[in-house]
């Protein structure tokens, strides 16, 4: 392995804890040991290395590999690790390489993710933060028009939906089953949020299975009509298809499609022109290229523009604003879908809810929002991030959640006093999105988590770590938004004490 | 002397107003009320009635009806209609809501719809058609549009020509400041010796009131002497050989030179310098290194010799006898023409209409203006000179051909970075006096007050922009706010103040003496007329409005109440910061970005410096890198040196200044100002509470709040635990209001404003209806 291959290890310590936080988490730091370890963390190997920091030049240190992280204890100063050159020649380097590969991509080597080995104990059980019943009760549900159903209790209606769903009162469980046959992956339209005053709702689902022949389904049509009627408005139901219309048409070829005017008389369909996961992935790759390993200097703004990342962010936000606007004006209820209804749909509904409901702009509320719209409704975290897997070319991988967080950040920059949390909270969430320290973002959907089986999907871990790093940099260094560089306004207390929902080791 | 002309019974008085308008315009008594507010010496040149001021391009429903007046100071539009859509007006005491000072006018365009004709009006030009529309392009990016559909065509034409004529005067003495100050002298002639009271010298510089110190103007020997003592410079003396401008007409009468150079030598040397501008001391570092600026030595034969003598003298003035580091600004920085070209492009980008169309290519268009690149170039060069002064202990000599453009900028910026005094309001003002006004920066030509200069250049604005970048990066290091910087920029275009009117102090004396003689004003011992100073902010703003200049983030060394507590907390944060730093191998870049965002991100400067291949090998440069790296890796002392972060991502567009008249770019109820508001309220509350503690007040708290009149803060806490939300007039362009200043589509702000506007649990539909 030449240095070229070692440099492939653009790796970071898997954890970016400061000593402060670690000690708060109850880690006792054994002075005889070099690495502060979390309960359940075990040291695999260590070695003298020279760390080639792209910013500060080479630094001597000792690298430790545990089953959780790569850790550099520097002889000169403390810092984050980016890239290593193993100085010593010969065989010793190979060991390191293999160990690193093994533990960085545990799933590809039949090892468990660290979250399963983590023996940390927390005062608060993070899983209790989101209680669907309570959250729906907060929204005033169930009411005369909407009921809570347990039809999906064992995930038999839809395996990527949560067990508990809110559906129109007038739709029977049989209706739901029939509708499910006409929606991609059985993801039927269910309620996400209801306006407390005008009772218009945000409903999410997947695309209808129209196909080339333009199939119709009376039950689906009737079901949407029931939804339309719940807020006693005579206006049409507004359907936002997140995709560009071309893509929606193209989906017909694979059996999907969109609601046509002929079939759905009482609905109006708008396309929001948001591109798919592949486009977003490529866009972010370009962002990465301009910030890593060196921040593009001479043409920063035009390089940034050429990534189109901000353009995508803008489209997502614009779409969410349209959803929010429609609902808050009380003119009509809104149905949002894309293809499968777990990527763009989650972005749109959660952002719109964030705009409409200030509860979600608190720390607890935001956690609930993420738990509800993302985790319980089956955003495929395992596939999109590719935890513990080394296949970096997986086409399922895409920074959709990161993009959502970026949108939230943009909003918080424009309205610095509207959010309880600050950007550090958002970054911390992203850190743990990749860290596998907690179970929150490990799975594709609720049912997968309950099966307790790590999902064997192919992903590359290291690259995502690089992504994370680059993202943080970008957060710091971007951009247009008017930023109050200093100060969290007094209304946003530091959030570090309230971390993301924590996870018990075994669930 | 001049009074407002009474409304003449011309035919236009009988003209019926258009059917869609309100009949109130027509009624005779109301027309009488439409009288301009005139300053002393201001006269109405021409006026026209029944003028419509256009507010939006896509609808006329907001348009205002009134009278358009041209005076020798401003264009005034007087209306009784209330301003539509506008929630807040930051009032300038010298100007009405719809007024534009003549010196702020960039271009005048007259249009005739029917004949499809359009003409840009220069001075003394003829207009062959009757204008139906007048568009005024302002230097501050505003566009004002008037329509004459219902006014007398001849009168409309006359007003247009008058505006064109008076906004492009043929002579400096025709600028309003002369008339104004002449009038003042006349008025006060009976009282005290012909000297107008109040507006002579520095004025009360402080934004907060009479308590703040006066701004030194550096017109006198003692101001320079005090500055030498303040910086603790030894080996430097005030030199008076230019008294009466005997040596150079572009230098101030007093300046500071190395003690070892005798007046006689200086007189001889001066002949060799361009403009006879010999080396001028700017500032001394506590370590003894001095910052010096000088023009080029034009005498080729003498060049080496004189250069040697000067350098020796500067070395002698250094306590460690350190060498001199020369910086040739002409070779390292963009020139005047390039900066002007960048500004023209930036302006095009910001006033582009429709604004949304620029969006897709916004970033690259912005980059193509090169404005930010130039801001960065100045910041970078200044930071490097800070390194030389601070770390290498060398005196720095700024060299520039004439030594009165780029060196003004660099000298000031270096001092802002090095000396916290120049980050206070008084200090910053004294810096502008010292390095710009007195050093002979050619404000008249660069601001192009007479509209005929080929030398126009927004260098001063670029300096304010660079200062803003530092303010943005270190908000707690500056006493002033960005509002202050924007208002200061605006003040360069109000031709009432003497500060930014002349090319040199000598020009002021010469021109105003001539003027005084021609107007038979007795000057007595005065050297020229005493024009009002910009630093006398009370001429422009009320005491309350001036508090917006104060930065609530600032932790001053001398401010009384807030300070104690803030300083404490500041120290505390520093401590926790460094302990984090010591603890573990986590740099600030990742994950938890330390506990304070106000602390600098590391690496940025180093990153910046690294790619320069030419300098890579140079050992001095690697020392410099080392210096920057170390500086960025230690907590910043806000009362010490501050260095800019320079990566492309850190240099931003100063939106408040360039976007404030663009409704589409506005964020209603959002933007930095909301944080500013919250912090002001908090700072005020701390002020009040500590005052009360000191007074051991025992009365009810609420009464206290009412009684404690003066505050440093614009936004006051109404009581303890103030829970009132964000005032609804706040927007990202606060305190400026884009409405009606730019003829744009009637959209207001970004759509997000509808939602994230406050702490309301539920957004009521009424709010939305109101916004629509």
Short mmCIF file of N, CA and C in Angstrom, two decimals, chain B residues 53 95-101 104 106 136-144 351 490 493 660-661 737-738 740-743:
data_model
loop_
_atom_site.label_atom_id
_atom_site.label_comp_id
_atom_site.label_asym_id
_atom_site.label_seq_id
_atom_site.Cartn_x
_atom_site.Cartn_y
_atom_site.Cartn_z
N UNK B 53 -45.78 60.60 -7.32
CA UNK B 53 -44.57 59.82 -7.04
C UNK B 53 -44.92 58.35 -7.12
N UNK B 95 -33.46 66.10 6.19
CA UNK B 95 -34.15 65.69 4.98
C UNK B 95 -35.53 65.12 5.30
N UNK B 96 -36.47 65.47 4.46
CA UNK B 96 -37.80 64.89 4.61
C UNK B 96 -37.82 63.47 4.08
N UNK B 97 -38.94 62.86 4.28
CA UNK B 97 -39.10 61.47 3.92
C UNK B 97 -38.81 61.21 2.44
N UNK B 98 -39.23 62.13 1.60
CA UNK B 98 -39.10 61.92 0.15
C UNK B 98 -37.97 62.74 -0.46
N UNK B 99 -37.13 63.30 0.38
CA UNK B 99 -36.11 64.21 -0.14
C UNK B 99 -34.86 63.46 -0.61
N UNK B 100 -34.23 64.02 -1.60
CA UNK B 100 -32.95 63.51 -2.06
C UNK B 100 -31.99 64.70 -2.14
N UNK B 101 -30.86 64.62 -1.43
CA UNK B 101 -29.91 65.73 -1.55
C UNK B 101 -29.36 65.78 -2.99
N UNK B 104 -26.56 63.64 -3.94
CA UNK B 104 -26.78 62.19 -3.94
C UNK B 104 -27.28 61.72 -5.31
N UNK B 106 -27.28 60.68 -9.03
CA UNK B 106 -26.30 60.12 -9.94
C UNK B 106 -26.65 60.50 -11.38
N UNK B 136 -34.99 59.58 -11.20
CA UNK B 136 -33.75 60.00 -10.56
C UNK B 136 -33.01 58.76 -10.06
N UNK B 137 -31.82 58.54 -10.57
CA UNK B 137 -30.97 57.47 -10.06
C UNK B 137 -30.05 58.06 -9.01
N UNK B 138 -30.11 57.48 -7.82
CA UNK B 138 -29.32 58.05 -6.73
C UNK B 138 -28.03 57.27 -6.52
N UNK B 139 -27.08 57.95 -5.91
CA UNK B 139 -25.79 57.29 -5.68
C UNK B 139 -25.88 56.20 -4.63
N UNK B 140 -26.91 56.25 -3.82
CA UNK B 140 -27.05 55.22 -2.80
C UNK B 140 -27.92 54.06 -3.26
N UNK B 141 -28.08 53.89 -4.54
CA UNK B 141 -28.79 52.77 -5.17
C UNK B 141 -30.30 52.95 -5.19
N UNK B 142 -30.79 54.07 -4.72
CA UNK B 142 -32.23 54.28 -4.81
C UNK B 142 -32.59 54.72 -6.23
N UNK B 143 -33.83 54.46 -6.61
CA UNK B 143 -34.36 55.00 -7.85
C UNK B 143 -35.68 55.66 -7.50
N UNK B 144 -35.82 56.92 -7.84
CA UNK B 144 -37.05 57.63 -7.51
C UNK B 144 -37.71 58.05 -8.82
N UNK B 351 -29.32 46.98 -8.32
CA UNK B 351 -30.53 47.68 -8.74
C UNK B 351 -31.19 47.00 -9.93
N UNK B 490 -23.85 57.40 3.97
CA UNK B 490 -24.85 58.33 3.45
C UNK B 490 -24.43 59.78 3.65
N UNK B 493 -22.72 62.03 1.18
CA UNK B 493 -23.48 62.59 0.06
C UNK B 493 -24.46 63.67 0.48
N UNK B 660 -30.66 47.72 1.03
CA UNK B 660 -31.71 48.28 1.88
C UNK B 660 -32.85 48.89 1.10
N UNK B 661 -32.63 49.22 -0.17
CA UNK B 661 -33.73 49.80 -0.94
C UNK B 661 -34.39 48.77 -1.84
N UNK B 737 -35.97 51.95 5.08
CA UNK B 737 -37.19 51.36 4.59
C UNK B 737 -37.20 51.43 3.08
N UNK B 738 -37.21 50.27 2.44
CA UNK B 738 -37.10 50.27 0.99
C UNK B 738 -38.34 50.81 0.30
N UNK B 740 -41.02 52.71 -1.46
CA UNK B 740 -41.17 54.03 -2.04
C UNK B 740 -39.89 54.68 -2.48
N UNK B 741 -38.78 54.08 -2.16
CA UNK B 741 -37.53 54.68 -2.57
C UNK B 741 -37.05 54.09 -3.87
N UNK B 742 -37.62 52.99 -4.20
CA UNK B 742 -37.20 52.33 -5.40
C UNK B 742 -38.46 51.88 -6.09
N UNK B 743 -38.54 52.17 -7.35
CA UNK B 743 -39.75 51.78 -8.02
C UNK B 743 -39.64 50.33 -8.39
#
